C-alpha cells in the first residue's frame, strides 16, 4: 500500500481478505453512510477506478409491482459510483461531491441486481466537473437501469 493510495482502497484491501470481509466492509460503509445501509448492498469488488456492488431482491426494497423500487436501484447506483470515484481519490489533498444523478430505467428489476461503475484516471489538481456511467444488471445479465452520476472534483483547499 502506498502512502497516497486512496484510503477506501487501503480499507478494502485490509478488510476484504478476512473471512466474511466483503460483508464486513459493506456493513462499515453502512455505518459511515446510514442511508446507503437501507438497501443492504454488498460490495463485491473494489479496484482502482472500478466498483461492483450487489443488492438482493427482498421485500424491503420492492414496490407495489413486486419489482425492485426505482429509488433502491438509484441508491445502489450511487453507492457503486461513489466507491469508484473514491478509489481514484488521493489519500490527501483532494475532495469530491455529487452534483447530479440521472437514471434510465430499462426494465423491471427482479432478483439480485449487480451494479458496476468504472472511472478512468483523474487529475485532482484542478477543479473540474465529470460524469460517469453505472450499469445495473439482473441475474440474467440484462440491463435494468443505467445511471449517469456527475461529480465536481478537485484539490482540497483546506489542505493546500
JSON list of C-alpha atoms in Angstrom, two decimals:
[
{"chain": "A", "resi": 1, "resn": "UNK", "atom": "CA", "xyz": [0.00, 0.00, 0.00]},
{"chain": "A", "resi": 2, "resn": "UNK", "atom": "CA", "xyz": [1.45, 3.35, -1.00]},
{"chain": "A", "resi": 3, "resn": "UNK", "atom": "CA", "xyz": [1.10, 6.44, 1.16]},
{"chain": "A", "resi": 4, "resn": "UNK", "atom": "CA", "xyz": [-1.06, 8.24, -1.39]},
{"chain": "A", "resi": 5, "resn": "UNK", "atom": "CA", "xyz": [-3.18, 5.23, -2.33]},
{"chain": "A", "resi": 6, "resn": "UNK", "atom": "CA", "xyz": [-6.86, 6.04, -1.89]},
{"chain": "A", "resi": 7, "resn": "UNK", "atom": "CA", "xyz": [-7.97, 5.42, 1.68]},
{"chain": "A", "resi": 8, "resn": "UNK", "atom": "CA", "xyz": [-11.01, 3.43, 0.55]},
{"chain": "A", "resi": 9, "resn": "UNK", "atom": "CA", "xyz": [-8.71, 1.00, -1.31]},
{"chain": "A", "resi": 10, "resn": "UNK", "atom": "CA", "xyz": [-6.49, 0.63, 1.76]},
{"chain": "A", "resi": 11, "resn": "UNK", "atom": "CA", "xyz": [-9.56, -0.19, 3.85]},
{"chain": "A", "resi": 12, "resn": "UNK", "atom": "CA", "xyz": [-10.90, -2.62, 1.23]},
{"chain": "A", "resi": 13, "resn": "UNK", "atom": "CA", "xyz": [-7.56, -4.44, 0.97]},
{"chain": "A", "resi": 14, "resn": "UNK", "atom": "CA", "xyz": [-7.34, -4.81, 4.74]},
{"chain": "A", "resi": 15, "resn": "UNK", "atom": "CA", "xyz": [-10.91, -5.95, 5.35]},
{"chain": "A", "resi": 16, "resn": "UNK", "atom": "CA", "xyz": [-11.86, -7.92, 2.21]},
{"chain": "A", "resi": 17, "resn": "UNK", "atom": "CA", "xyz": [-9.23, -10.61, 2.76]},
{"chain": "A", "resi": 18, "resn": "UNK", "atom": "CA", "xyz": [-10.71, -11.52, 6.16]},
{"chain": "A", "resi": 19, "resn": "UNK", "atom": "CA", "xyz": [-13.34, -14.23, 6.49]},
{"chain": "A", "resi": 20, "resn": "UNK", "atom": "CA", "xyz": [-16.65, -12.52, 5.60]},
{"chain": "A", "resi": 21, "resn": "UNK", "atom": "CA", "xyz": [-14.55, -9.47, 4.65]},
{"chain": "A", "resi": 22, "resn": "UNK", "atom": "CA", "xyz": [-16.85, -8.27, 1.84]},
{"chain": "A", "resi": 23, "resn": "UNK", "atom": "CA", "xyz": [-19.81, -8.45, 4.22]},
{"chain": "A", "resi": 24, "resn": "UNK", "atom": "CA", "xyz": [-17.88, -6.59, 6.95]},
{"chain": "A", "resi": 25, "resn": "UNK", "atom": "CA", "xyz": [-16.68, -3.89, 4.53]},
{"chain": "A", "resi": 26, "resn": "UNK", "atom": "CA", "xyz": [-20.25, -3.41, 3.31]},
{"chain": "A", "resi": 27, "resn": "UNK", "atom": "CA", "xyz": [-21.51, -3.05, 6.89]},
{"chain": "A", "resi": 28, "resn": "UNK", "atom": "CA", "xyz": [-18.79, -0.48, 7.61]},
{"chain": "A", "resi": 29, "resn": "UNK", "atom": "CA", "xyz": [-19.92, 1.53, 4.58]},
{"chain": "A", "resi": 30, "resn": "UNK", "atom": "CA", "xyz": [-23.45, 1.40, 6.00]},
{"chain": "A", "resi": 31, "resn": "UNK", "atom": "CA", "xyz": [-22.25, 2.71, 9.37]},
{"chain": "A", "resi": 32, "resn": "UNK", "atom": "CA", "xyz": [-20.44, 5.58, 7.66]},
{"chain": "A", "resi": 33, "resn": "UNK", "atom": "CA", "xyz": [-23.31, 6.37, 5.26]},
{"chain": "A", "resi": 34, "resn": "UNK", "atom": "CA", "xyz": [-26.52, 5.26, 7.03]},
{"chain": "A", "resi": 35, "resn": "UNK", "atom": "CA", "xyz": [-28.80, 5.90, 4.06]},
{"chain": "A", "resi": 36, "resn": "UNK", "atom": "CA", "xyz": [-26.72, 3.54, 1.91]},
{"chain": "A", "resi": 37, "resn": "UNK", "atom": "CA", "xyz": [-27.31, 0.83, 4.53]},
{"chain": "A", "resi": 38, "resn": "UNK", "atom": "CA", "xyz": [-31.06, 0.85, 3.83]},
{"chain": "A", "resi": 39, "resn": "UNK", "atom": "CA", "xyz": [-30.65, -1.33, 0.73]},
{"chain": "A", "resi": 40, "resn": "UNK", "atom": "CA", "xyz": [-28.31, -3.82, 2.45]},
{"chain": "A", "resi": 41, "resn": "UNK", "atom": "CA", "xyz": [-25.95, -3.92, -0.55]},
{"chain": "A", "resi": 42, "resn": "UNK", "atom": "CA", "xyz": [-22.78, -5.97, -0.60]},
{"chain": "A", "resi": 43, "resn": "UNK", "atom": "CA", "xyz": [-19.59, -4.62, -2.17]},
{"chain": "A", "resi": 44, "resn": "UNK", "atom": "CA", "xyz": [-18.27, -7.41, -4.40]},
{"chain": "A", "resi": 45, "resn": "UNK", "atom": "CA", "xyz": [-15.08, -5.81, -5.69]},
{"chain": "A", "resi": 46, "resn": "UNK", "atom": "CA", "xyz": [-13.17, -2.58, -5.46]},
{"chain": "A", "resi": 47, "resn": "UNK", "atom": "CA", "xyz": [-10.09, -1.78, -7.54]},
{"chain": "A", "resi": 48, "resn": "UNK", "atom": "CA", "xyz": [-8.58, 1.49, -8.76]},
{"chain": "A", "resi": 49, "resn": "UNK", "atom": "CA", "xyz": [-11.36, 3.06, -10.84]},
{"chain": "A", "resi": 50, "resn": "UNK", "atom": "CA", "xyz": [-13.78, 0.15, -10.55]},
{"chain": "A", "resi": 51, "resn": "UNK", "atom": "CA", "xyz": [-16.50, -0.78, -8.09]},
{"chain": "A", "resi": 52, "resn": "UNK", "atom": "CA", "xyz": [-19.05, -3.57, -8.19]},
{"chain": "A", "resi": 53, "resn": "UNK", "atom": "CA", "xyz": [-21.86, -4.00, -5.66]},
{"chain": "A", "resi": 54, "resn": "UNK", "atom": "CA", "xyz": [-24.95, -6.18, -5.42]},
{"chain": "A", "resi": 55, "resn": "UNK", "atom": "CA", "xyz": [-28.35, -5.86, -3.83]},
{"chain": "A", "resi": 56, "resn": "UNK", "atom": "CA", "xyz": [-30.64, -8.78, -3.08]},
{"chain": "A", "resi": 57, "resn": "UNK", "atom": "CA", "xyz": [-34.29, -8.68, -4.04]},
{"chain": "A", "resi": 58, "resn": "UNK", "atom": "CA", "xyz": [-36.18, -8.58, -0.76]},
{"chain": "A", "resi": 59, "resn": "UNK", "atom": "CA", "xyz": [-39.49, -7.19, 0.42]},
{"chain": "A", "resi": 60, "resn": "UNK", "atom": "CA", "xyz": [-37.91, -4.06, 1.94]},
{"chain": "A", "resi": 61, "resn": "UNK", "atom": "CA", "xyz": [-36.73, -2.82, -1.47]},
{"chain": "A", "resi": 62, "resn": "UNK", "atom": "CA", "xyz": [-39.80, -3.78, -3.52]},
{"chain": "A", "resi": 63, "resn": "UNK", "atom": "CA", "xyz": [-42.54, -1.59, -4.92]},
{"chain": "A", "resi": 64, "resn": "UNK", "atom": "CA", "xyz": [-46.24, -2.29, -5.49]},
{"chain": "A", "resi": 65, "resn": "UNK", "atom": "CA", "xyz": [-45.40, -4.04, -8.81]},
{"chain": "A", "resi": 66, "resn": "UNK", "atom": "CA", "xyz": [-43.35, -6.70, -6.98]},
{"chain": "A", "resi": 67, "resn": "UNK", "atom": "CA", "xyz": [-40.13, -5.44, -8.54]},
{"chain": "A", "resi": 68, "resn": "UNK", "atom": "CA", "xyz": [-37.24, -3.53, -7.00]},
{"chain": "A", "resi": 69, "resn": "UNK", "atom": "CA", "xyz": [-38.14, 0.09, -6.34]},
{"chain": "A", "resi": 70, "resn": "UNK", "atom": "CA", "xyz": [-36.57, 2.78, -8.52]},
{"chain": "A", "resi": 71, "resn": "UNK", "atom": "CA", "xyz": [-35.10, 4.61, -5.53]},
{"chain": "A", "resi": 72, "resn": "UNK", "atom": "CA", "xyz": [-33.46, 1.42, -4.21]},
{"chain": "A", "resi": 73, "resn": "UNK", "atom": "CA", "xyz": [-31.85, 0.90, -7.63]},
{"chain": "A", "resi": 74, "resn": "UNK", "atom": "CA", "xyz": [-30.71, 4.52, -7.67]},
{"chain": "A", "resi": 75, "resn": "UNK", "atom": "CA", "xyz": [-29.26, 4.11, -4.18]},
{"chain": "A", "resi": 76, "resn": "UNK", "atom": "CA", "xyz": [-27.26, 1.07, -5.37]},
{"chain": "A", "resi": 77, "resn": "UNK", "atom": "CA", "xyz": [-26.04, 3.00, -8.42]},
{"chain": "A", "resi": 78, "resn": "UNK", "atom": "CA", "xyz": [-24.96, 5.98, -6.32]},
{"chain": "A", "resi": 79, "resn": "UNK", "atom": "CA", "xyz": [-23.15, 3.79, -3.79]},
{"chain": "A", "resi": 80, "resn": "UNK", "atom": "CA", "xyz": [-21.27, 1.99, -6.57]},
{"chain": "A", "resi": 81, "resn": "UNK", "atom": "CA", "xyz": [-20.41, 5.19, -8.44]},
{"chain": "A", "resi": 82, "resn": "UNK", "atom": "CA", "xyz": [-19.14, 6.92, -5.32]},
{"chain": "A", "resi": 83, "resn": "UNK", "atom": "CA", "xyz": [-16.96, 3.95, -4.39]},
{"chain": "A", "resi": 84, "resn": "UNK", "atom": "CA", "xyz": [-15.47, 4.05, -7.91]},
{"chain": "A", "resi": 85, "resn": "UNK", "atom": "CA", "xyz": [-14.62, 7.75, -7.65]},
{"chain": "A", "resi": 86, "resn": "UNK", "atom": "CA", "xyz": [-13.26, 7.30, -4.13]},
{"chain": "A", "resi": 87, "resn": "UNK", "atom": "CA", "xyz": [-11.00, 4.55, -5.44]},
{"chain": "A", "resi": 88, "resn": "UNK", "atom": "CA", "xyz": [-9.33, 7.20, -7.63]},
{"chain": "A", "resi": 89, "resn": "UNK", "atom": "CA", "xyz": [-9.16, 9.89, -4.91]},
{"chain": "A", "resi": 90, "resn": "UNK", "atom": "CA", "xyz": [-5.68, 10.57, -3.49]},
{"chain": "A", "resi": 91, "resn": "UNK", "atom": "CA", "xyz": [-5.40, 9.88, 0.24]},
{"chain": "A", "resi": 92, "resn": "UNK", "atom": "CA", "xyz": [-4.75, 13.57, 0.92]},
{"chain": "A", "resi": 93, "resn": "UNK", "atom": "CA", "xyz": [-5.39, 16.88, -0.77]},
{"chain": "A", "resi": 94, "resn": "UNK", "atom": "CA", "xyz": [-8.47, 16.06, -2.87]},
{"chain": "A", "resi": 95, "resn": "UNK", "atom": "CA", "xyz": [-12.22, 16.15, -2.49]},
{"chain": "A", "resi": 96, "resn": "UNK", "atom": "CA", "xyz": [-15.40, 15.49, -4.47]},
{"chain": "A", "resi": 97, "resn": "UNK", "atom": "CA", "xyz": [-19.14, 15.98, -4.30]},
{"chain": "A", "resi": 98, "resn": "UNK", "atom": "CA", "xyz": [-22.07, 14.63, -6.28]},
{"chain": "A", "resi": 99, "resn": "UNK", "atom": "CA", "xyz": [-23.69, 17.42, -8.31]},
{"chain": "A", "resi": 100, "resn": "UNK", "atom": "CA", "xyz": [-26.26, 15.41, -10.25]},
{"chain": "A", "resi": 101, "resn": "UNK", "atom": "CA", "xyz": [-27.55, 11.96, -10.99]},
{"chain": "A", "resi": 102, "resn": "UNK", "atom": "CA", "xyz": [-29.59, 10.86, -14.00]},
{"chain": "A", "resi": 103, "resn": "UNK", "atom": "CA", "xyz": [-31.26, 7.48, -14.26]},
{"chain": "A", "resi": 104, "resn": "UNK", "atom": "CA", "xyz": [-32.86, 5.49, -17.04]},
{"chain": "A", "resi": 105, "resn": "UNK", "atom": "CA", "xyz": [-34.95, 2.52, -16.04]},
{"chain": "A", "resi": 106, "resn": "UNK", "atom": "CA", "xyz": [-34.74, -0.07, -18.81]},
{"chain": "A", "resi": 107, "resn": "UNK", "atom": "CA", "xyz": [-36.83, -2.93, -17.42]},
{"chain": "A", "resi": 108, "resn": "UNK", "atom": "CA", "xyz": [-38.37, -4.15, -14.17]},
{"chain": "A", "resi": 109, "resn": "UNK", "atom": "CA", "xyz": [-35.71, -5.35, -11.77]},
{"chain": "A", "resi": 110, "resn": "UNK", "atom": "CA", "xyz": [-36.34, -8.68, -10.11]},
{"chain": "A", "resi": 111, "resn": "UNK", "atom": "CA", "xyz": [-33.86, -10.91, -8.34]},
{"chain": "A", "resi": 112, "resn": "UNK", "atom": "CA", "xyz": [-30.36, -9.88, -7.34]},
{"chain": "A", "resi": 113, "resn": "UNK", "atom": "CA", "xyz": [-29.09, -6.76, -9.11]},
{"chain": "A", "resi": 114, "resn": "UNK", "atom": "CA", "xyz": [-25.40, -6.04, -9.65]},
{"chain": "A", "resi": 115, "resn": "UNK", "atom": "CA", "xyz": [-24.06, -2.53, -10.31]},
{"chain": "A", "resi": 116, "resn": "UNK", "atom": "CA", "xyz": [-20.74, -1.74, -11.99]},
{"chain": "A", "resi": 117, "resn": "UNK", "atom": "CA", "xyz": [-19.03, 1.63, -12.36]},
{"chain": "A", "resi": 118, "resn": "UNK", "atom": "CA", "xyz": [-15.63, 2.25, -13.89]},
{"chain": "A", "resi": 119, "resn": "UNK", "atom": "CA", "xyz": [-13.78, 5.58, -13.75]},
{"chain": "A", "resi": 120, "resn": "UNK", "atom": "CA", "xyz": [-10.53, 6.27, -15.60]},
{"chain": "A", "resi": 121, "resn": "UNK", "atom": "CA", "xyz": [-7.51, 8.06, -14.14]},
{"chain": "A", "resi": 122, "resn": "UNK", "atom": "CA", "xyz": [-8.33, 11.56, -12.91]},
{"chain": "A", "resi": 123, "resn": "UNK", "atom": "CA", "xyz": [-6.43, 14.83, -12.48]},
{"chain": "A", "resi": 124, "resn": "UNK", "atom": "CA", "xyz": [-7.30, 16.08, -8.99]},
{"chain": "A", "resi": 125, "resn": "UNK", "atom": "CA", "xyz": [-5.00, 19.15, -9.19]},
{"chain": "A", "resi": 126, "resn": "UNK", "atom": "CA", "xyz": [-7.65, 21.44, -10.74]},
{"chain": "A", "resi": 127, "resn": "UNK", "atom": "CA", "xyz": [-11.36, 21.79, -10.00]},
{"chain": "A", "resi": 128, "resn": "UNK", "atom": "CA", "xyz": [-13.43, 20.10, -12.69]},
{"chain": "A", "resi": 129, "resn": "UNK", "atom": "CA", "xyz": [-16.76, 18.52, -13.41]},
{"chain": "A", "resi": 130, "resn": "UNK", "atom": "CA", "xyz": [-17.04, 14.98, -14.69]},
{"chain": "A", "resi": 131, "resn": "UNK", "atom": "CA", "xyz": [-19.62, 12.30, -15.26]},
{"chain": "A", "resi": 132, "resn": "UNK", "atom": "CA", "xyz": [-19.61, 8.54, -15.07]},
{"chain": "A", "resi": 133, "resn": "UNK", "atom": "CA", "xyz": [-21.75, 5.59, -16.06]},
{"chain": "A", "resi": 134, "resn": "UNK", "atom": "CA", "xyz": [-23.23, 2.87, -13.90]},
{"chain": "A", "resi": 135, "resn": "UNK", "atom": "CA", "xyz": [-24.83, -0.25, -15.32]},
{"chain": "A", "resi": 136, "resn": "UNK", "atom": "CA", "xyz": [-27.23, -2.29, -13.19]},
{"chain": "A", "resi": 137, "resn": "UNK", "atom": "CA", "xyz": [-27.87, -5.83, -14.37]},
{"chain": "A", "resi": 138, "resn": "UNK", "atom": "CA", "xyz": [-30.13, -8.63, -13.21]},
{"chain": "A", "resi": 139, "resn": "UNK", "atom": "CA", "xyz": [-29.02, -12.25, -12.71]},
{"chain": "A", "resi": 140, "resn": "UNK", "atom": "CA", "xyz": [-29.57, -12.97, -16.42]},
{"chain": "A", "resi": 141, "resn": "UNK", "atom": "CA", "xyz": [-27.14, -10.15, -17.31]},
{"chain": "A", "resi": 142, "resn": "UNK", "atom": "CA", "xyz": [-29.86, -7.88, -18.69]},
{"chain": "A", "resi": 143, "resn": "UNK", "atom": "CA", "xyz": [-29.51, -4.15, -18.04]},
{"chain": "A", "resi": 144, "resn": "UNK", "atom": "CA", "xyz": [-32.31, -2.99, -15.74]},
{"chain": "A", "resi": 145, "resn": "UNK", "atom": "CA", "xyz": [-31.04, 0.56, -15.18]},
{"chain": "A", "resi": 146, "resn": "UNK", "atom": "CA", "xyz": [-28.40, 2.95, -16.48]},
{"chain": "A", "resi": 147, "resn": "UNK", "atom": "CA", "xyz": [-27.21, 5.84, -14.34]},
{"chain": "A", "resi": 148, "resn": "UNK", "atom": "CA", "xyz": [-25.09, 8.89, -15.05]},
{"chain": "A", "resi": 149, "resn": "UNK", "atom": "CA", "xyz": [-23.56, 10.37, -11.91]},
{"chain": "A", "resi": 150, "resn": "UNK", "atom": "CA", "xyz": [-21.98, 13.83, -12.07]},
{"chain": "A", "resi": 151, "resn": "UNK", "atom": "CA", "xyz": [-19.31, 14.99, -9.67]},
{"chain": "A", "resi": 152, "resn": "UNK", "atom": "CA", "xyz": [-17.24, 18.05, -9.01]},
{"chain": "A", "resi": 153, "resn": "UNK", "atom": "CA", "xyz": [-13.70, 17.06, -8.06]},
{"chain": "A", "resi": 154, "resn": "UNK", "atom": "CA", "xyz": [-10.56, 18.97, -7.24]},
{"chain": "A", "resi": 155, "resn": "UNK", "atom": "CA", "xyz": [-7.94, 19.86, -4.69]},
{"chain": "A", "resi": 156, "resn": "UNK", "atom": "CA", "xyz": [-8.94, 20.25, -1.06]},
{"chain": "A", "resi": 157, "resn": "UNK", "atom": "CA", "xyz": [-8.29, 23.95, -0.44]},
{"chain": "A", "resi": 158, "resn": "UNK", "atom": "CA", "xyz": [-8.10, 23.35, 3.33]},
{"chain": "A", "resi": 159, "resn": "UNK", "atom": "CA", "xyz": [-5.13, 21.01, 2.85]},
{"chain": "A", "resi": 160, "resn": "UNK", "atom": "CA", "xyz": [-3.34, 23.04, 0.16]}
]
